[in-house]
Amino acid sequence: KKVIKLSSNENALGASPKALIAYIEHAKDVFRYADGASTLLREKIAQKNNINSNQIVCGAGSDEIIALLTSSFASVGDEIIYSEYGFLMYPISAQRVGAKAIKVKEKNLKTDIEAIINAVNKKTKIIFIANPNNPTGSYLNKEEIIKLVSNIPSNVLIVLDHAYQEFVEVDDFYDGLEIVNNYKNVVLTRTFSKIYGLASLRIGWSYSSQNIADILNKARGPFNVSGPAQVSALASLDDDDFTQASKNHNTKWLKILQNELGSINKIKIHPSIANFILIDFLQNKNCEKVNQKLLENLIIFREMKGYGLPTCLRATIGTDQENEIILENIKKICHEL
Ligand code: PMP
């Protein structure tokens, strides 16, 4: 029987066929070191986003960029702020450098900007915000981002992690590119792991002031992004049809799953604008029971205990068939609770 793995927010449609061809064609060149500066890829990203390629740094996944930012700007005794249900790599990367991770309470599973602004003190070095956030799927709109950024001292780095940006459909979402030009302490991170479907190749990028880009370039390894990753990412950016199809698929199923699951009695759905949904079974024991039954049926969701959300499971949007199967399974299991 086939396993349905919906635990890591990968693209339901896989990767772009153009990216796969580029990947295979690159095989004959793997004996060579790749371009250490990811030049062609940075130029393509710059052209697509109308930004300066010198301010872009590519990394082995945006995880590497997060780690580089943390090790470059924080150390023992410093504080790094993140939101209560924010992405766990932020406190993990803080721990790695001996900095203290400060968890700021959320309101209704959404980042509380006022509370973040109030948590800043002399020890604060970095604020990490995922927008939209994983695992809650909630987001801060343009007005909220500008309010946050304009109320944080300029010596504190603000990292806006936009790993899921390409899936977003709402009108008041802000891509943040312009804010980087106006605020030298803001860094944007993006990834090829999600809508572009290249998670295994490990490739992401940051956009920041020239100063910060220079620091990241000194801190990273000389060949941190592999050749297969660079050529596949480059080809992905040329496949707008695939990206659009992925987005359409996600938008369609987000709506269906949120409506259908939300209409089940024992479940609460937290609205998401990314490629996953947070399903709240309201009681620990119900959540555990559902997860156990799903696993027995070879359906893997992400447990949320580590995030302090023990009544929830996070489910990535799957293929048409996977989504039909999970709907059927959850309805049946919940009926028997
Ligand atoms: N940021 C967020 C919010 C994520 O959910 C993830 C992946 N789970 C990442 C960053 C890291 O992605 P990658 O290292 O694959 O680019």
Short mmCIF file of C-alpha atoms and ligand atoms in Angstrom, two decimals:
data_model
loop_
_atom_site.label_atom_id
_atom_site.label_comp_id
_atom_site.label_asym_id
_atom_site.label_seq_id
_atom_site.Cartn_x
_atom_site.Cartn_y
_atom_site.Cartn_z
CA LYS A 1 0.00 0.00 0.00
CA LYS A 2 1.12 3.51 -0.76
CA VAL A 3 2.12 5.82 2.06
CA ILE A 4 0.49 9.27 2.02
CA LYS A 5 3.12 11.59 3.45
CA LEU A 6 1.72 15.00 4.25
CA SER A 7 4.05 15.97 7.08
CA SER A 8 6.63 18.31 5.52
CA ASN A 9 4.73 20.85 3.41
CA GLU A 10 6.15 19.71 0.10
CA ASN A 11 4.51 20.55 -3.22
CA ALA A 12 1.65 18.14 -3.98
CA LEU A 13 2.49 18.31 -7.69
CA GLY A 14 6.18 17.50 -7.24
CA ALA A 15 8.77 19.56 -9.12
CA SER A 16 8.62 21.36 -12.46
CA PRO A 17 9.29 19.01 -15.42
CA LYS A 18 11.70 21.66 -16.72
CA ALA A 19 13.62 21.51 -13.43
CA LEU A 20 13.85 17.74 -13.66
CA ILE A 21 15.28 17.91 -17.19
CA ALA A 22 17.84 20.50 -16.06
CA TYR A 23 18.76 18.28 -13.11
CA ILE A 24 19.30 15.21 -15.30
CA GLU A 25 21.24 17.15 -17.95
CA HIS A 26 23.52 18.46 -15.24
CA ALA A 27 24.59 14.93 -14.24
CA LYS A 28 27.59 14.94 -16.61
CA ASP A 29 29.00 18.03 -14.83
CA VAL A 30 28.82 16.82 -11.25
CA PHE A 31 32.58 16.21 -11.11
CA ARG A 32 33.05 20.01 -11.24
CA TYR A 33 32.59 22.44 -8.38
CA ALA A 34 29.54 24.58 -9.04
CA ASP A 35 29.64 28.36 -9.29
CA GLY A 36 30.28 29.35 -5.65
CA ALA A 37 28.42 32.62 -6.13
CA SER A 38 25.28 31.11 -7.74
CA THR A 39 25.60 33.97 -10.22
CA LEU A 40 23.11 32.97 -12.91
CA LEU A 41 20.49 32.01 -10.37
CA ARG A 42 20.87 35.26 -8.42
CA GLU A 43 20.57 37.21 -11.66
CA LYS A 44 17.41 35.34 -12.60
CA ILE A 45 15.88 35.87 -9.14
CA ALA A 46 16.83 39.55 -9.33
CA GLN A 47 15.26 39.96 -12.76
CA LYS A 48 12.04 38.18 -11.76
CA ASN A 49 11.64 40.24 -8.58
CA ASN A 50 13.07 43.50 -9.88
CA ILE A 51 15.76 43.63 -7.20
CA ASN A 52 19.55 43.87 -7.11
CA SER A 53 21.36 40.52 -7.56
CA ASN A 54 24.26 41.62 -5.33
CA GLN A 55 21.89 41.80 -2.38
CA ILE A 56 20.78 38.20 -2.88
CA VAL A 57 22.59 35.34 -1.13
CA CYS A 58 21.81 31.72 -1.97
CA GLY A 59 21.98 29.04 0.69
CA ALA A 60 21.58 25.30 1.13
CA GLY A 61 17.90 25.75 1.94
CA SER A 62 16.61 28.77 3.79
CA ASP A 63 17.54 26.79 6.91
CA GLU A 64 21.17 27.54 6.09
CA ILE A 65 20.40 31.25 5.74
CA ILE A 66 18.62 31.19 9.13
CA ALA A 67 21.64 29.47 10.69
CA LEU A 68 24.09 31.91 9.03
CA LEU A 69 22.12 34.93 10.19
CA THR A 70 22.02 33.60 13.73
CA SER A 71 25.71 32.72 13.91
CA SER A 72 26.71 36.02 12.28
CA PHE A 73 24.59 38.31 14.44
CA ALA A 74 24.04 36.60 17.80
CA SER A 75 26.06 34.77 20.41
CA VAL A 76 26.15 33.88 24.09
CA GLY A 77 24.10 36.27 26.21
CA ASP A 78 22.17 37.72 23.27
CA GLU A 79 18.45 37.30 22.74
CA ILE A 80 16.55 36.15 19.69
CA ILE A 81 12.82 36.79 19.54
CA TYR A 82 10.31 34.49 17.89
CA SER A 83 6.58 34.08 18.02
CA GLU A 84 4.99 31.47 20.32
CA TYR A 85 3.98 29.12 17.50
CA GLY A 86 6.68 30.26 15.09
CA PHE A 87 8.89 27.93 13.07
CA LEU A 88 11.03 25.85 15.45
CA MET A 89 14.28 26.32 13.57
CA TYR A 90 14.47 29.83 15.09
CA PRO A 91 14.92 28.73 18.73
CA ILE A 92 17.03 25.78 17.58
CA SER A 93 19.44 28.06 15.71
CA ALA A 94 19.54 30.41 18.72
CA GLN A 95 20.52 27.49 20.97
CA ARG A 96 23.30 26.51 18.59
CA VAL A 97 25.10 29.81 19.18
CA GLY A 98 24.29 29.99 22.89
CA ALA A 99 21.80 32.83 22.48
CA LYS A 100 18.57 32.90 24.45
CA ALA A 101 15.40 32.30 22.43
CA ILE A 102 12.59 34.52 23.68
CA LYS A 103 9.16 33.13 22.88
CA VAL A 104 6.53 35.87 22.55
CA LYS A 105 2.89 34.93 23.21
CA GLU A 106 0.46 34.92 20.28
CA LYS A 107 -3.16 35.97 20.11
CA ASN A 108 -5.48 33.48 18.39
CA LEU A 109 -2.53 31.65 16.87
CA LYS A 110 -1.26 34.80 15.19
CA THR A 111 1.96 36.75 15.77
CA ASP A 112 1.27 39.62 18.18
CA ILE A 113 3.26 42.58 16.86
CA GLU A 114 2.70 44.77 19.94
CA ALA A 115 4.02 41.99 22.17
CA ILE A 116 7.05 41.52 19.90
CA ILE A 117 7.81 45.25 19.95
CA ASN A 118 7.53 45.22 23.76
CA ALA A 119 9.84 42.20 24.07
CA VAL A 120 12.79 44.01 22.47
CA ASN A 121 15.54 45.08 24.86
CA LYS A 122 19.27 45.83 24.76
CA LYS A 123 20.12 42.15 24.40
CA THR A 124 17.86 41.59 21.39
CA LYS A 125 19.79 40.81 18.22
CA ILE A 126 17.30 39.16 15.87
CA ILE A 127 13.51 38.85 15.48
CA PHE A 128 12.37 35.94 13.33
CA ILE A 129 8.91 36.00 11.79
CA ALA A 130 7.56 33.46 9.32
CA ASN A 131 4.99 35.03 7.04
CA PRO A 132 2.79 33.10 6.49
CA ASN A 133 3.71 31.15 9.58
CA ASN A 134 4.39 27.45 9.79
CA PRO A 135 2.57 25.62 11.46
CA THR A 136 -0.38 27.97 12.09
CA GLY A 137 -0.88 29.19 8.50
CA SER A 138 -1.72 32.67 9.84
CA TYR A 139 -0.08 35.82 8.48
CA LEU A 140 0.65 39.48 9.07
CA ASN A 141 -0.64 41.87 6.42
CA LYS A 142 1.28 44.74 4.85
CA GLU A 143 0.09 47.30 7.39
CA GLU A 144 1.11 45.05 10.28
CA ILE A 145 4.56 44.34 8.81
CA ILE A 146 5.22 48.03 8.28
CA LYS A 147 4.05 48.80 11.81
CA LEU A 148 6.38 46.15 13.20
CA VAL A 149 9.41 47.14 11.19
CA SER A 150 9.00 50.86 11.88
CA ASN A 151 8.84 50.25 15.63
CA ILE A 152 11.98 48.14 16.00
CA PRO A 153 15.38 49.77 16.65
CA SER A 154 17.61 49.76 13.57
CA ASN A 155 20.33 47.72 15.32
CA VAL A 156 17.97 44.72 15.66
CA LEU A 157 17.75 42.40 12.67
CA ILE A 158 14.22 41.51 11.51
CA VAL A 159 14.06 38.33 9.45
CA LEU A 160 10.88 37.86 7.43
CA ASP A 161 10.77 34.22 6.41
CA HIS A 162 8.61 33.91 3.30
CA ALA A 163 9.03 30.19 2.65
CA TYR A 164 5.36 29.87 1.62
CA GLN A 165 4.89 33.21 -0.13
CA GLU A 166 4.25 31.75 -3.59
CA PHE A 167 1.13 29.95 -2.37
CA VAL A 168 -0.47 33.09 -0.96
CA GLU A 169 -3.65 34.38 -2.62
CA VAL A 170 -4.84 37.11 -0.21
CA ASP A 171 -4.63 40.71 -1.44
CA ASP A 172 -3.25 42.32 1.70
CA PHE A 173 -0.14 40.12 1.83
CA TYR A 174 3.12 42.01 1.37
CA ASP A 175 6.14 40.56 -0.45
CA GLY A 176 8.41 42.78 1.66
CA LEU A 177 10.92 43.49 -1.11
CA GLU A 178 10.56 47.25 -0.91
CA ILE A 179 10.90 47.31 2.86
CA VAL A 180 14.40 45.82 2.52
CA ASN A 181 15.35 48.87 0.45
CA ASN A 182 14.01 51.23 3.11
CA TYR A 183 15.11 49.42 6.27
CA LYS A 184 18.70 48.14 6.31
CA ASN A 185 17.94 45.80 9.23
CA VAL A 186 15.32 43.74 7.39
CA VAL A 187 16.20 40.42 5.75
CA LEU A 188 13.81 38.42 3.61
CA THR A 189 14.24 34.69 3.14
CA ARG A 190 12.71 32.55 0.42
CA THR A 191 13.02 28.92 -0.60
CA PHE A 192 12.84 26.56 -3.57
CA SER A 193 11.67 23.75 -1.26
CA LYS A 194 7.98 24.54 -1.28
CA ILE A 195 6.12 25.66 -4.42
CA TYR A 196 9.14 24.85 -6.61
CA GLY A 197 9.28 21.32 -5.22
CA LEU A 198 13.07 21.13 -4.79
CA ALA A 199 13.18 20.34 -1.04
CA SER A 200 15.72 17.56 -1.40
CA LEU A 201 18.16 19.74 -3.36
CA ARG A 202 18.45 22.24 -0.47
CA ILE A 203 18.25 25.69 -1.96
CA GLY A 204 16.92 29.00 -0.67
CA TRP A 205 17.92 32.65 -0.76
CA SER A 206 17.91 35.90 1.15
CA TYR A 207 17.42 39.49 0.10
CA SER A 208 18.92 42.11 2.37
CA SER A 209 21.02 45.26 2.48
CA GLN A 210 24.40 45.03 0.76
CA ASN A 211 26.10 45.05 4.17
CA ILE A 212 24.22 42.03 5.44
CA ALA A 213 24.66 40.21 2.11
CA ASP A 214 28.42 40.80 2.39
CA ILE A 215 28.46 39.35 5.90
CA LEU A 216 26.47 36.27 4.82
CA ASN A 217 28.81 35.76 1.89
CA LYS A 218 31.79 35.75 4.25
CA ALA A 219 30.08 33.39 6.66
CA ARG A 220 28.87 30.78 4.15
CA GLY A 221 30.97 27.98 2.73
CA PRO A 222 32.53 28.70 -0.69
CA PHE A 223 30.39 26.07 -2.48
CA ASN A 224 27.34 26.00 -0.21
CA VAL A 225 24.82 25.49 -3.03
CA SER A 226 25.27 22.45 -5.28
CA GLY A 227 25.25 22.56 -9.08
CA PRO A 228 22.13 20.36 -9.41
CA ALA A 229 20.34 22.71 -7.03
CA GLN A 230 21.36 25.83 -8.97
CA VAL A 231 20.37 24.52 -12.42
CA SER A 232 17.08 23.07 -11.18
CA ALA A 233 16.14 26.28 -9.38
CA LEU A 234 17.00 28.28 -12.48
CA ALA A 235 14.78 26.07 -14.66
CA SER A 236 11.97 26.26 -12.08
CA LEU A 237 11.91 30.03 -12.40
CA ASP A 238 11.33 29.56 -16.13
CA ASP A 239 8.30 27.37 -15.58
CA ASP A 240 5.53 29.79 -14.70
CA ASP A 241 2.91 27.30 -15.89
CA PHE A 242 4.00 24.78 -13.29
CA THR A 243 4.17 27.37 -10.52
CA GLN A 244 0.70 28.65 -11.40
CA ALA A 245 -0.74 25.13 -11.60
CA SER A 246 0.73 24.39 -8.16
CA LYS A 247 -0.79 27.54 -6.73
CA ASN A 248 -4.20 26.84 -8.29
CA HIS A 249 -4.20 23.30 -6.98
CA ASN A 250 -3.34 24.55 -3.51
CA THR A 251 -5.95 27.31 -3.48
CA LYS A 252 -8.66 24.92 -4.63
CA TRP A 253 -7.87 22.26 -2.02
CA LEU A 254 -7.21 24.67 0.84
CA LYS A 255 -10.77 25.86 0.42
CA ILE A 256 -12.30 22.39 0.09
CA LEU A 257 -10.36 20.90 2.99
CA GLN A 258 -10.95 23.84 5.28
CA ASN A 259 -14.69 23.80 4.52
CA GLU A 260 -15.19 20.07 4.73
CA LEU A 261 -13.00 19.44 7.76
CA GLY A 262 -14.34 22.57 9.44
CA SER A 263 -17.86 21.20 9.21
CA ILE A 264 -16.96 18.14 11.31
CA ASN A 265 -18.16 18.49 14.89
CA LYS A 266 -15.05 17.48 16.78
CA ILE A 267 -12.65 19.60 14.75
CA LYS A 268 -11.63 23.23 14.58
CA ILE A 269 -9.73 24.45 11.54
CA HIS A 270 -7.36 27.39 11.81
CA PRO A 271 -7.52 29.41 8.57
CA SER A 272 -4.35 29.02 6.51
CA ILE A 273 -2.99 30.82 3.46
CA ALA A 274 -0.07 28.41 2.93
CA ASN A 275 0.08 24.82 1.61
CA PHE A 276 -0.93 23.17 4.87
CA ILE A 277 -3.66 23.34 7.45
CA LEU A 278 -3.65 23.09 11.19
CA ILE A 279 -6.38 20.74 12.34
CA ASP A 280 -7.40 21.09 15.98
CA PHE A 281 -9.07 18.01 17.48
CA LEU A 282 -9.72 20.00 20.67
CA GLN A 283 -8.63 17.22 23.05
CA ASN A 284 -5.23 15.53 23.38
CA LYS A 285 -6.76 12.08 23.46
CA ASN A 286 -8.84 12.68 20.32
CA CYS A 287 -5.82 14.03 18.49
CA GLU A 288 -3.70 11.04 19.49
CA LYS A 289 -6.45 8.61 18.51
CA VAL A 290 -6.94 10.22 15.10
CA ASN A 291 -3.20 10.30 14.46
CA GLN A 292 -2.86 6.65 15.44
CA LYS A 293 -5.69 5.60 13.12
CA LEU A 294 -4.28 7.71 10.27
CA LEU A 295 -0.86 6.10 10.72
CA GLU A 296 -2.46 2.66 10.68
CA ASN A 297 -3.89 3.68 7.31
CA LEU A 298 -0.43 4.88 6.18
CA ILE A 299 -1.36 8.57 6.32
CA ILE A 300 1.35 10.73 7.91
CA PHE A 301 0.51 14.16 9.29
CA ARG A 302 2.80 16.25 11.51
CA GLU A 303 2.28 16.02 15.26
CA MET A 304 2.31 19.42 16.94
CA LYS A 305 3.35 18.57 20.51
CA GLY A 306 6.78 20.08 19.93
CA TYR A 307 5.08 23.35 19.03
CA GLY A 308 2.96 23.35 22.20
CA LEU A 309 -0.16 22.45 20.23
CA PRO A 310 -0.85 18.89 21.45
CA THR A 311 -4.47 18.84 20.26
CA CYS A 312 -3.47 19.66 16.68
CA LEU A 313 -2.08 17.91 13.63
CA ARG A 314 -0.67 19.73 10.62
CA ALA A 315 -1.55 18.38 7.19
CA THR A 316 0.04 19.40 3.92
CA ILE A 317 -2.24 19.78 0.90
CA GLY A 318 -1.76 16.60 -1.13
CA THR A 319 -2.67 15.42 -4.62
CA ASP A 320 -6.36 15.19 -5.61
CA GLN A 321 -6.41 11.54 -4.70
CA GLU A 322 -4.56 12.00 -1.40
CA ASN A 323 -6.89 14.79 -0.35
CA GLU A 324 -9.98 12.70 -1.13
CA ILE A 325 -8.53 9.83 0.92
CA ILE A 326 -7.65 11.96 3.93
CA LEU A 327 -11.07 13.60 3.94
CA GLU A 328 -12.76 10.24 3.88
CA ASN A 329 -10.49 8.91 6.64
CA ILE A 330 -10.84 11.87 8.98
CA LYS A 331 -14.62 11.93 8.60
CA LYS A 332 -14.81 8.24 9.41
CA ILE A 333 -12.37 8.38 12.35
CA CYS A 334 -14.02 11.46 13.87
CA HIS A 335 -17.43 9.83 13.58
CA GLU A 336 -16.15 6.97 15.72
CA LEU A 337 -14.57 9.19 18.41
N1 PMP B 1 10.96 28.53 7.01
C1 PMP B 1 9.79 27.94 7.21
C2 PMP B 1 8.68 28.75 7.79
C3 PMP B 1 9.61 26.59 6.90
O1 PMP B 1 8.46 25.99 7.15
C4 PMP B 1 10.71 25.86 6.34
C5 PMP B 1 10.60 24.40 5.98
N2 PMP B 1 9.85 23.62 6.73
C6 PMP B 1 11.90 26.53 6.17
C7 PMP B 1 12.00 27.86 6.49
C8 PMP B 1 13.13 25.84 5.67
O2 PMP B 1 13.01 25.47 4.38
P1 PMP B 1 14.28 25.07 3.50
O3 PMP B 1 15.47 24.98 4.40
O4 PMP B 1 13.92 23.78 2.89
O5 PMP B 1 14.43 26.19 2.50
#
